[in-house]
Each structure stands twice: as structure tokens, then as C-alpha cells.
mmCIF file of C-alpha atoms and ligand atoms in Angstrom:
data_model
loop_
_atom_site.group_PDB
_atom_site.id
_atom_site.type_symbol
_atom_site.label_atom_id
_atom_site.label_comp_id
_atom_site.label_asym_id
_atom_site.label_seq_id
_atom_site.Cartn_x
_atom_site.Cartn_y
_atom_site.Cartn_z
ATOM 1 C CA UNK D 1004 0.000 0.000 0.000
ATOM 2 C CA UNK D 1005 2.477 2.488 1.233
ATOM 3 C CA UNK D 1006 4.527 1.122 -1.723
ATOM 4 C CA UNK D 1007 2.150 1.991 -4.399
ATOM 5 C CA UNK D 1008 2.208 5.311 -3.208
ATOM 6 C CA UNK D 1009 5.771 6.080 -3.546
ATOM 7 C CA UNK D 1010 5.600 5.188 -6.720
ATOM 8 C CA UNK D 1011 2.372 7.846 -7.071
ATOM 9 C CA UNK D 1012 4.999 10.204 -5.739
ATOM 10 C CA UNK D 1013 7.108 9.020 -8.234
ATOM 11 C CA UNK D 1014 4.961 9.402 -11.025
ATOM 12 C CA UNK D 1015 4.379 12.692 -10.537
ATOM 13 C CA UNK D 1016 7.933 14.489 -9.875
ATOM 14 C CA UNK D 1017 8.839 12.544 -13.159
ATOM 15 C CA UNK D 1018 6.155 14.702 -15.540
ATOM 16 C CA UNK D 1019 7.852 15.956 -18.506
ATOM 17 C CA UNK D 1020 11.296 13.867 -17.667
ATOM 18 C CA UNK D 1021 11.144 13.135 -21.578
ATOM 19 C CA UNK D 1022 11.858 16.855 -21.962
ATOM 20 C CA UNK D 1023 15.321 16.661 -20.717
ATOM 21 C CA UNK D 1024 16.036 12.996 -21.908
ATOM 22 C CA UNK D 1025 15.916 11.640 -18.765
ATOM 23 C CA UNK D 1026 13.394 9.235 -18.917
ATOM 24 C CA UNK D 1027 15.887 6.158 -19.064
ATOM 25 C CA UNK D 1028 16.540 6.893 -16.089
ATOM 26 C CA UNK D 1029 14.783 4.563 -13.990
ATOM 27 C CA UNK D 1030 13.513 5.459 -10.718
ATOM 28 C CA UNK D 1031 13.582 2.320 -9.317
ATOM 29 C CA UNK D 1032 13.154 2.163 -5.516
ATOM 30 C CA UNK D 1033 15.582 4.945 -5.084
ATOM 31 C CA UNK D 1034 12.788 7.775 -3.369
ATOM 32 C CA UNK D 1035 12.284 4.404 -0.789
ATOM 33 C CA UNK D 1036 15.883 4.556 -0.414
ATOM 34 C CA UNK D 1037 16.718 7.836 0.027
ATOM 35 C CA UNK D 1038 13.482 8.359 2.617
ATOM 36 C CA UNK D 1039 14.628 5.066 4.641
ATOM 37 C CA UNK D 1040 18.130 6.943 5.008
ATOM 38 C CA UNK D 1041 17.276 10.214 5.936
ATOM 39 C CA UNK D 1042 14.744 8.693 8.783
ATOM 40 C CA UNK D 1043 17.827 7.693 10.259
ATOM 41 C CA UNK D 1044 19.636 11.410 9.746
ATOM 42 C CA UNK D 1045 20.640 13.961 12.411
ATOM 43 C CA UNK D 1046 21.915 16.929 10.590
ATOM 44 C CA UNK D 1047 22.037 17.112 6.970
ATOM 45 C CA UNK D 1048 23.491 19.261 4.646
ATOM 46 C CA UNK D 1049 21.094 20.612 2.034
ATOM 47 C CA UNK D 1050 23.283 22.475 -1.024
ATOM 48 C CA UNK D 1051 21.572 24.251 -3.857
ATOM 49 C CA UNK D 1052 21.191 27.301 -5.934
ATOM 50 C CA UNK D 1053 21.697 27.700 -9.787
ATOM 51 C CA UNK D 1054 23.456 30.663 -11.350
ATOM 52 C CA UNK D 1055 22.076 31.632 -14.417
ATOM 53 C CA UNK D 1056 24.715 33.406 -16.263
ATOM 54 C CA UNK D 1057 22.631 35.986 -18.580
ATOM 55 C CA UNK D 1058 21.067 37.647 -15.097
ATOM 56 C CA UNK D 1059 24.328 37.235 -12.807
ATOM 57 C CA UNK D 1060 21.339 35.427 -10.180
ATOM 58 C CA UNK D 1061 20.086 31.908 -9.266
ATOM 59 C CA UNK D 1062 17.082 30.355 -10.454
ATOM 60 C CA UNK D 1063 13.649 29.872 -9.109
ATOM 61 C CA UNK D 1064 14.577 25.920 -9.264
ATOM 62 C CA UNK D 1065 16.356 24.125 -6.300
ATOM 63 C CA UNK D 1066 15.767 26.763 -3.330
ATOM 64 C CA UNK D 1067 12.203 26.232 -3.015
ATOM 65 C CA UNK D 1068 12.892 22.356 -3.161
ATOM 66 C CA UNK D 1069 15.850 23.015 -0.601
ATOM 67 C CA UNK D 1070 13.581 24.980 1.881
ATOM 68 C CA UNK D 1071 10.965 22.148 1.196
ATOM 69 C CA UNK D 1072 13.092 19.796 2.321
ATOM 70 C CA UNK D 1073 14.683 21.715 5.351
ATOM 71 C CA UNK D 1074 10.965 21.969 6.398
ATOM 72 C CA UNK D 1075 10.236 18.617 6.329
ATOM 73 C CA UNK D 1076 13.351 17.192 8.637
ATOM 74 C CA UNK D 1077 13.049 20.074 10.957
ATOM 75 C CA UNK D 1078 9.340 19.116 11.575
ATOM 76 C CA UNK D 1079 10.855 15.546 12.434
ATOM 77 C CA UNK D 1080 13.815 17.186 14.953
ATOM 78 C CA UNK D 1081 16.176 16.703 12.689
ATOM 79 C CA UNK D 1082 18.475 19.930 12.179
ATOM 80 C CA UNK D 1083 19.635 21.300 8.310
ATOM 81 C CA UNK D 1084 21.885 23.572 7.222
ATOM 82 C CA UNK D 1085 21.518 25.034 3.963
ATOM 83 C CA UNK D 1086 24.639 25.931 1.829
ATOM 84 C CA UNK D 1087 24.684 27.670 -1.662
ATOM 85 C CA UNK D 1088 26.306 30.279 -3.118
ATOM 86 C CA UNK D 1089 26.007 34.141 -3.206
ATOM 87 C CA UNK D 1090 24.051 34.692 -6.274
ATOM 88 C CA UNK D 1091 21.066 32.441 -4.318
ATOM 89 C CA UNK D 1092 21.622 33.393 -0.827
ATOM 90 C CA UNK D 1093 18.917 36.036 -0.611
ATOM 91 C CA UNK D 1094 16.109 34.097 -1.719
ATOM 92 C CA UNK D 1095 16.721 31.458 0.261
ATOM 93 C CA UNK D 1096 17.267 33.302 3.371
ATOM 94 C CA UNK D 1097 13.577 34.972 2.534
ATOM 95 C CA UNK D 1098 12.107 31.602 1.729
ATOM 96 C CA UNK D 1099 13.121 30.436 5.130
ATOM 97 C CA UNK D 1100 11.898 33.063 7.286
ATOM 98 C CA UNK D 1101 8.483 32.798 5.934
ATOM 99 C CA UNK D 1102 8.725 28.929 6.581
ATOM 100 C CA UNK D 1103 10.254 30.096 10.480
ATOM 101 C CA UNK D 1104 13.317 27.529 9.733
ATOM 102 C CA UNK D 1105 16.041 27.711 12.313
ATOM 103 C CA UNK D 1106 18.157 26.435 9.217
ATOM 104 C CA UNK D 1107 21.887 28.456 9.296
ATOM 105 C CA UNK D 1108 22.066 29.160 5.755
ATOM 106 C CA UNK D 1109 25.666 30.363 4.157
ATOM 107 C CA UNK D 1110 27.223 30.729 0.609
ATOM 108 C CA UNK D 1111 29.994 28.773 0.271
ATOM 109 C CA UNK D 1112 32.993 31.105 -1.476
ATOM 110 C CA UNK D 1113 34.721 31.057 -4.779
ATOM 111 C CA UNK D 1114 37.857 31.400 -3.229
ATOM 112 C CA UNK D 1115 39.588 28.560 -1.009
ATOM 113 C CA UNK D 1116 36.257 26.406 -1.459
ATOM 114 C CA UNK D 1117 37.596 22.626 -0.946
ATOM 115 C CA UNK D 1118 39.139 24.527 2.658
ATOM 116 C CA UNK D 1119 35.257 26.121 3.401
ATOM 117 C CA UNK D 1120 34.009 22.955 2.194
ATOM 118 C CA UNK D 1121 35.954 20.813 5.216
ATOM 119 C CA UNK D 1122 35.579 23.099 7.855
ATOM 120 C CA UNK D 1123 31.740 22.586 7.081
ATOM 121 C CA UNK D 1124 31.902 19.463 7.380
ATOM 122 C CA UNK D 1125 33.705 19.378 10.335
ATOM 123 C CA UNK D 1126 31.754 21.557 12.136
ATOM 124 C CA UNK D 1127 28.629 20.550 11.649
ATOM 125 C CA UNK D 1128 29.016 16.742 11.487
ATOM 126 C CA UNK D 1129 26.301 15.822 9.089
ATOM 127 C CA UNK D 1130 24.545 12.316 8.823
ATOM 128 C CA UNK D 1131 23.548 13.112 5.512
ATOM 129 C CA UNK D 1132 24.114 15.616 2.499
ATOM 130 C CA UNK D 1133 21.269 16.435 -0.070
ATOM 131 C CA UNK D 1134 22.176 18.442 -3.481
ATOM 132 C CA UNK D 1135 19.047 19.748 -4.959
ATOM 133 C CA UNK D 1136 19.487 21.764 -8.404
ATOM 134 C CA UNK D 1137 23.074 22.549 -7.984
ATOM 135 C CA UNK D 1138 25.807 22.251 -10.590
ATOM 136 C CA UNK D 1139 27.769 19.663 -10.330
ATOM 137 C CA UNK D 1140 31.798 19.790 -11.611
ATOM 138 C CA UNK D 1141 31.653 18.021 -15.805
ATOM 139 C CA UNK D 1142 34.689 15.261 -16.731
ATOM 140 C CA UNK D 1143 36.876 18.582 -17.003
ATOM 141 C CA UNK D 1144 36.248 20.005 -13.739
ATOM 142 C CA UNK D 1145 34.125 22.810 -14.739
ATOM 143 C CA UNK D 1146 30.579 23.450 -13.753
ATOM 144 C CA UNK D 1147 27.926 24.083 -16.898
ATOM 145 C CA UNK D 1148 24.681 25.398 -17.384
ATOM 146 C CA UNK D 1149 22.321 22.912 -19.272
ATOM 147 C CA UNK D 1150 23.130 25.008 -23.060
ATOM 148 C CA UNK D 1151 26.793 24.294 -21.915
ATOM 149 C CA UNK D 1152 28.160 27.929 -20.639
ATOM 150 C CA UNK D 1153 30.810 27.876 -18.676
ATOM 151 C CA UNK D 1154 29.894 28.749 -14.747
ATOM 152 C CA UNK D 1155 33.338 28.393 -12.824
ATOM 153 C CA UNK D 1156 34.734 31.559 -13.246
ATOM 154 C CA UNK D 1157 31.334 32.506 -10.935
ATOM 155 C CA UNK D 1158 30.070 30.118 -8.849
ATOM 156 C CA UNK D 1159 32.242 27.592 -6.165
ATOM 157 C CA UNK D 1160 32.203 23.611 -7.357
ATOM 158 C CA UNK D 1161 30.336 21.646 -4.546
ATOM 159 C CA UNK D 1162 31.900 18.525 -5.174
ATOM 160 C CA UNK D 1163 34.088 18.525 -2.219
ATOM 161 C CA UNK D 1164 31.132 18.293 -0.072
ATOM 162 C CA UNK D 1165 30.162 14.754 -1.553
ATOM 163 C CA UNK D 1166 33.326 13.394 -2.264
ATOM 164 C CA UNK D 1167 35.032 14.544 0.876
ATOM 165 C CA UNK D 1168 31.804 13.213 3.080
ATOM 166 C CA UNK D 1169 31.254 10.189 0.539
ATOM 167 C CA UNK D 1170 35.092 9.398 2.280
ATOM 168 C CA UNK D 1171 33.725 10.089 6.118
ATOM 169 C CA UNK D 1172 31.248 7.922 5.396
ATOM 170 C CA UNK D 1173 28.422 10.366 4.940
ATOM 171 C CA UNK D 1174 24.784 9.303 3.158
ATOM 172 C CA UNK D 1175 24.652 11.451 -0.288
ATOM 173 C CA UNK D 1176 21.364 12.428 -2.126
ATOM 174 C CA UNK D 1177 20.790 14.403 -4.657
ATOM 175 C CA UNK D 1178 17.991 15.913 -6.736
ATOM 176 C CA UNK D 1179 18.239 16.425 -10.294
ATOM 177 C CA UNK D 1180 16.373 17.165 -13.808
ATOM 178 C CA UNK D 1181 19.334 17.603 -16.410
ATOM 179 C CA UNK D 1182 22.431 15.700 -15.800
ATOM 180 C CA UNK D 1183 24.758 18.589 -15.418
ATOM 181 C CA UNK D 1184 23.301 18.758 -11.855
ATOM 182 C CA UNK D 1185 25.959 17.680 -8.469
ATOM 183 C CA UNK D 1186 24.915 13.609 -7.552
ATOM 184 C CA UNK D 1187 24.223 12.389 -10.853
ATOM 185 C CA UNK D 1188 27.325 10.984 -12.079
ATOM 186 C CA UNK D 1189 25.764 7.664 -11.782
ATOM 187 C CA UNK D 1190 24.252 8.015 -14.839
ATOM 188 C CA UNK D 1191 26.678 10.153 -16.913
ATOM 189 C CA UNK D 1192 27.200 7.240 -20.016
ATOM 190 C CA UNK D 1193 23.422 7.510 -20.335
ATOM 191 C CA UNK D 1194 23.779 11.454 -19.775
ATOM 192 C CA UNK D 1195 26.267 11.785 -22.754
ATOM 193 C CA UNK D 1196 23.901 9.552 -24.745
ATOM 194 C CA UNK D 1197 20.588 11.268 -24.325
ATOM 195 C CA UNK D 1198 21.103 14.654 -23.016
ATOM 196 C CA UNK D 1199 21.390 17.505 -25.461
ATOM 197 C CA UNK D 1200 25.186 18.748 -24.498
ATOM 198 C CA UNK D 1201 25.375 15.837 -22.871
ATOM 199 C CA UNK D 1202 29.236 14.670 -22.861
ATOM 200 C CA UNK D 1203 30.307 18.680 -22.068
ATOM 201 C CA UNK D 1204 27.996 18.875 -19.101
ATOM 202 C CA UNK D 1205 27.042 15.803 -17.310
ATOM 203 C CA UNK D 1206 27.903 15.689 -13.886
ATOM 204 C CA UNK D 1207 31.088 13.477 -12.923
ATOM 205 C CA UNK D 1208 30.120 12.750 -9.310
ATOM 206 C CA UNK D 1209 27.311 10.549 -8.118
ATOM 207 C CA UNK D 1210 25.363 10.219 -4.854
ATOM 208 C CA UNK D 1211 24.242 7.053 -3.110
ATOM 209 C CA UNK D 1212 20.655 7.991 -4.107
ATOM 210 C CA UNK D 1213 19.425 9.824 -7.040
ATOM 211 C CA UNK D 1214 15.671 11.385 -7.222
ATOM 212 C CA UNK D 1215 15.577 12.236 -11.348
ATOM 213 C CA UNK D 1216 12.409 14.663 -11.749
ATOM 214 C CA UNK D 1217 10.946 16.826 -14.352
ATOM 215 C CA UNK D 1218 11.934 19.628 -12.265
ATOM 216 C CA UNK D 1219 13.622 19.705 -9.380
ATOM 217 C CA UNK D 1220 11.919 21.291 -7.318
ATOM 218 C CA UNK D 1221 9.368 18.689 -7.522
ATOM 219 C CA UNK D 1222 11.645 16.021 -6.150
ATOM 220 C CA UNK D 1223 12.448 17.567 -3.073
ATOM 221 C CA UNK D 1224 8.517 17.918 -2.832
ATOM 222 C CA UNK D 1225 8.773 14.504 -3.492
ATOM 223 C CA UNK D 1226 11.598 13.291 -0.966
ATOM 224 C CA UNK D 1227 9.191 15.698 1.410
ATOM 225 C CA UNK D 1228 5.865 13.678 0.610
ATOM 226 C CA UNK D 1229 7.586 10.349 0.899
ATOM 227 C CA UNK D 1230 9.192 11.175 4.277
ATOM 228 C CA UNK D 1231 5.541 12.471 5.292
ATOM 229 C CA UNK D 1232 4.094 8.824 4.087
ATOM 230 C CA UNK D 1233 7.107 6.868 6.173
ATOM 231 C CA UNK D 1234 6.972 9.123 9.078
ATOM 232 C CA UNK D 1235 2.883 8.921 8.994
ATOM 233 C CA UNK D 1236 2.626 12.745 9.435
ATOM 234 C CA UNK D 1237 2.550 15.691 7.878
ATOM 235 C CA UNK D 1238 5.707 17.068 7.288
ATOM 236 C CA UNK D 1239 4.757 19.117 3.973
ATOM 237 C CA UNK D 1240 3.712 22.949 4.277
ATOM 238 C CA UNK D 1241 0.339 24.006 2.968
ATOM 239 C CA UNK D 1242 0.005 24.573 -1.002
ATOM 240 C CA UNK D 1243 -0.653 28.366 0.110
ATOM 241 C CA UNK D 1244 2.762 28.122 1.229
ATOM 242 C CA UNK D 1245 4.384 27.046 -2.182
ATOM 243 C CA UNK D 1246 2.612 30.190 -3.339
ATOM 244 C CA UNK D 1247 3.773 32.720 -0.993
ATOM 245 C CA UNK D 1248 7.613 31.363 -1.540
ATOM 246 C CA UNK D 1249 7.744 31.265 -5.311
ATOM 247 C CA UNK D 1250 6.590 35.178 -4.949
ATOM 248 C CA UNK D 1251 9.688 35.719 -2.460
ATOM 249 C CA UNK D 1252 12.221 34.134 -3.900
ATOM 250 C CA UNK D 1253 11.170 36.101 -7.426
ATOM 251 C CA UNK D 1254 10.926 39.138 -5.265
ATOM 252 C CA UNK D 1255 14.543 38.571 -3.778
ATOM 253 C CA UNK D 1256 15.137 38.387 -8.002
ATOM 254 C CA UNK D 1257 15.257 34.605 -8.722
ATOM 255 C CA UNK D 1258 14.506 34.459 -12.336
ATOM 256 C CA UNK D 1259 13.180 30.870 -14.236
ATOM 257 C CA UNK D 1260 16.163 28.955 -15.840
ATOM 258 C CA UNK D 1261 14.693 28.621 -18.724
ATOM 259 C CA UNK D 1262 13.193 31.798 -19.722
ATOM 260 C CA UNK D 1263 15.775 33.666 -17.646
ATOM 261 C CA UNK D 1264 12.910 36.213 -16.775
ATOM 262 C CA UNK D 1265 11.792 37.372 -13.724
ATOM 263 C CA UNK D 1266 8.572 35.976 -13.439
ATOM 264 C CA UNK D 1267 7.085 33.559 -11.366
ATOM 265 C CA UNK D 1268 7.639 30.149 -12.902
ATOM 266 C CA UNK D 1269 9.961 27.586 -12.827
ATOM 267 C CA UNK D 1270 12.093 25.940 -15.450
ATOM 268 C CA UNK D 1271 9.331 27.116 -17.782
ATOM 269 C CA UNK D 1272 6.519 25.711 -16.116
ATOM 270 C CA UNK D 1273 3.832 28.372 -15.244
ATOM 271 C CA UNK D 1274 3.230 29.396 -11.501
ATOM 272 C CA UNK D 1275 0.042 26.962 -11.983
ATOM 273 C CA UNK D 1276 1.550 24.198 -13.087
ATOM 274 C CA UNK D 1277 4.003 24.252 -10.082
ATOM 275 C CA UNK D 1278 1.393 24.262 -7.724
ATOM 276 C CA UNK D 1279 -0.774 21.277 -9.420
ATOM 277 C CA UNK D 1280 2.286 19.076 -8.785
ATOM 278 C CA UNK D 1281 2.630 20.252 -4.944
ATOM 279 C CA UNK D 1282 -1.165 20.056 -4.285
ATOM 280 C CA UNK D 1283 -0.800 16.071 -6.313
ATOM 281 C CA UNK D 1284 2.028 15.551 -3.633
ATOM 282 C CA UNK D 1285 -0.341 16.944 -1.086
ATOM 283 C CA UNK D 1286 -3.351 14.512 -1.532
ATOM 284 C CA UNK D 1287 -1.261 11.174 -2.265
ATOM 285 C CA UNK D 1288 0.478 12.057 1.390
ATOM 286 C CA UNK D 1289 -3.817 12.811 2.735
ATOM 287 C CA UNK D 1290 -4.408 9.617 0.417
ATOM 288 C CA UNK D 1291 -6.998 10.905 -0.995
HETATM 289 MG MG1 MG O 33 18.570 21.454 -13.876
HETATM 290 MG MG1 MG O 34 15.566 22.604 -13.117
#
């Protein structure tokens, strides 16, 4: 029973996966997985945010899933910290005050990053670390947008963070809906394959569970719904909520990644759309 509706959850984060050429991709149990794991977290590392290049600031995609996903293991006990970078730092420091997260939230720097990167983890001593939308480092060891741009002479690689905690034994997760994104290097053979750009951009480090969606931000949803579904309770915020944090994260000037306007929509998908998949989430968690 509980099964089938993972794989409801499933279902729905994956809409429009064709679009990016992910669909071979198979989900497999790996939303189980990851939710089994993180019941059994303490602190986790959530790292996100997307530069896009033309506007010099992140995307709407990844910090709402982020701050989803903070929500949901802080409504268990569990305590997050949420690293990015400085072109999504605003947004996501406005997302979590209207969610009341106690979530420290810090941009990791361009300069002396693999150093920032350790102290981090030393510090904070995470069970787990969760990338959601964030570029991952290519074969080369440069970061790139899905059209292939270069990123690296802007934003910090966070590749440390898994491969350094992959090392201290660490759970990795990550969240992703093009193949260039941190966690999916898994799947990078396929990525070159299917994925237009494909052997320039595809992400050279993996995760020990990968949640492929159409959009990323749905898959945190996701991870959020199928933690609410293990745990029994509500750990999701009210679809009024999704709402109220696309507008402040576009207000803190978060632009869509695809469009690279400042409107409120992500990766394309209308403000609408977004919210049909987070009120689908919402009922397959109230099983209605
Ligand atoms: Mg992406
Ligand atoms: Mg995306």
C-alpha cells in the first residue's frame, strides 16, 4: 500500500522527464531509499542554488525544493543547514523566514572552497548531504549550465562536499532534472547519450541515491511527501505556502532557468503548473 504510493509520488515528480532525456533513467526504488536513510539522519546538509549566467542570479529551481526539504526534517527534529552560493543566498534566506526555519544558511565562497568545504563538514558533522538543483563539476572540472556555458569563473564547485563526506562515510542524495546537476554521475554514459550537451555537461560525481524529476523542485517535494508517508505525518507545508515562496524568492530576483525572466515560474513551467504538482504531492500524502 504504502509502496504503491511512492511510486504515485514518483509518477508525478517525473512529468515531462522526456523533456530533458531523462526518462531512461529509472527510478527504481531509489525515493524508498533515500526516505529510509534520511529517517535515520541527524543533521544534513542541504546544497543548492543555480546561477544563471545571462542575469548574474540563481534560479527559481532548487531553493524552493531546498527549503521544502529543510521543512520537512526540521518538523521531524532533525536539524539542516543550507549551503549555496552568493548569487542564491537572498532568496533562500527569505524563503526560510516565511517557513520560520532555524536552518543556518551560508554561501559557500569562490575562493579557497575545498578549505570552506571541510571546515563545514567538520563543524557541523552531518549524517547526511542532499544536493538539490546545484551544478555539479563536468569530466573537465568545470561546472555548466544545461546550453553548456561555462559557470566556474562565478560560482564555487560543490563537489568537495560529496566526495570529501562520501570518504567520512556520509549518506549522499541528490535531486536532479538535467544531468549537469551535483549527484548524478551515476548516470553520466546515459547522460552523454541522451542529453542535449550531454558529454560537455554531465555531472562526474554521483550520490548514493538519485531522485531524477521533471523539475527539481518537484523532487524535493517529493523526498518531502515520501518522508511524510514513512513518518505517517505531515511534514509538507500548505500549497498556500508554495505560493507565498515562489513570490519571495522572485521578489529577492530569482529568475526561471529557462526563460531567464523574472517571473514567477519555474524551469518554464507556469506558476500553476508548479502548484498542481505540490497540491498532487499533497493529496497522495492525505491519500486521498
Ligand atoms: Mg537542472
Ligand atoms: Mg531545473
Amino acid at each position: 500500500m504504502k509502496r504503491n504510493r511512492f511510486q504515485e509520488i514518483d509518477r508525478v515528480i517525473r512529468t515531462h522527464i522526456e523533456k530533458r532525456g531523462l526518462e531512461g533513467i529509472s527510478s527504481g526504488s531509489a525515493l524508498e531509499q533515500a526516505v529510509d536513510s534520511l529517517a535515520g539522519s541527524e543533521r544534513v546538509i542541504i546544497v543548492t542554488g543555480f546561477l544563471v549566467q545571462a542575469c548574474m542570479i540563481g534560479e527559481t529551481d532548487g531553493p524552493i525544493g531546498a527549503l521544502s526539504l529543510s521543512h520537512a526534517l526540521e518538523r521531524m527534529g532533525r536539524e539542516t543547514m543550507i549551503l549555496t552560493d552568493s548569487f542564491s543566498l537572498e532568496m533562500l534566506k527569505r524563503g526560510a523566514k516565511i517557513l520560520g526555519l532555524k536552518a543556518r544558511i551560508e554561501a559557500i565562497p569562490l575562493e579557497e572552497t575545498d578549505a570552506y568545504l571541510e571546515r563545514q563538514l567538520m563543524k557541523f558533522s552531518p549524517s547526511h548531504i542532499v544536493a538539490i538543483e546545484r551544478p555539479g563539476s563536468a569530466e573537465d572540472g568545470r561546472c555548466y549550465s544545461m546550453n553548456g556555458e561555462d559557470l566556474s569563473h562565478w560560482i564555487p564547485s560543490a563537489d568537495h562536499l560529496f566526495e570529501s563526506g562520501k570518504a567520512m562515510g556520509i549518506e549522499t542524495i541528490a535531486v536532479g532534472d538535467g544531468g549537469n546537476e551535483l549527484g548524478m554521475g551515476g548516470y553520466r554514459d546515459y547522460i552523454h547519450r541522451s542529453v542535449a550537451n550531454g558529454r560537455k555537461i554531465a555531472s562526474r560525481t554521483g550520490a548514493d541515491h538519485l531522485i531524477v524529476a521533471g523539475v527539481s523542485n518537484w523532487g524535493a517535494h517529493g523526498l518531502a511527501a515520501a518522508m511524510s508517508l514513512q513518518a505517517e505525518r505531515m511534514l509538507m507545508y500548505p500549497a498556500d505556502t508554495e505560493t507565498d515562496l515562489l513570490s519571495a524568492i522572485v521578489a529577492s530576483g530569482a529568475v526561471d532557468g529557462v526563460t531567464k525572466r523574472t517571473e514567477r515560474s519555474v524551469d518554464g513551467y507556469s506558476e500553476e503548473e508548479n502548484l498542481g504538482i505540490y497540491k498532487k504531492l499533497l493529496k497522495i500524502v492525505v491519500g486521498e
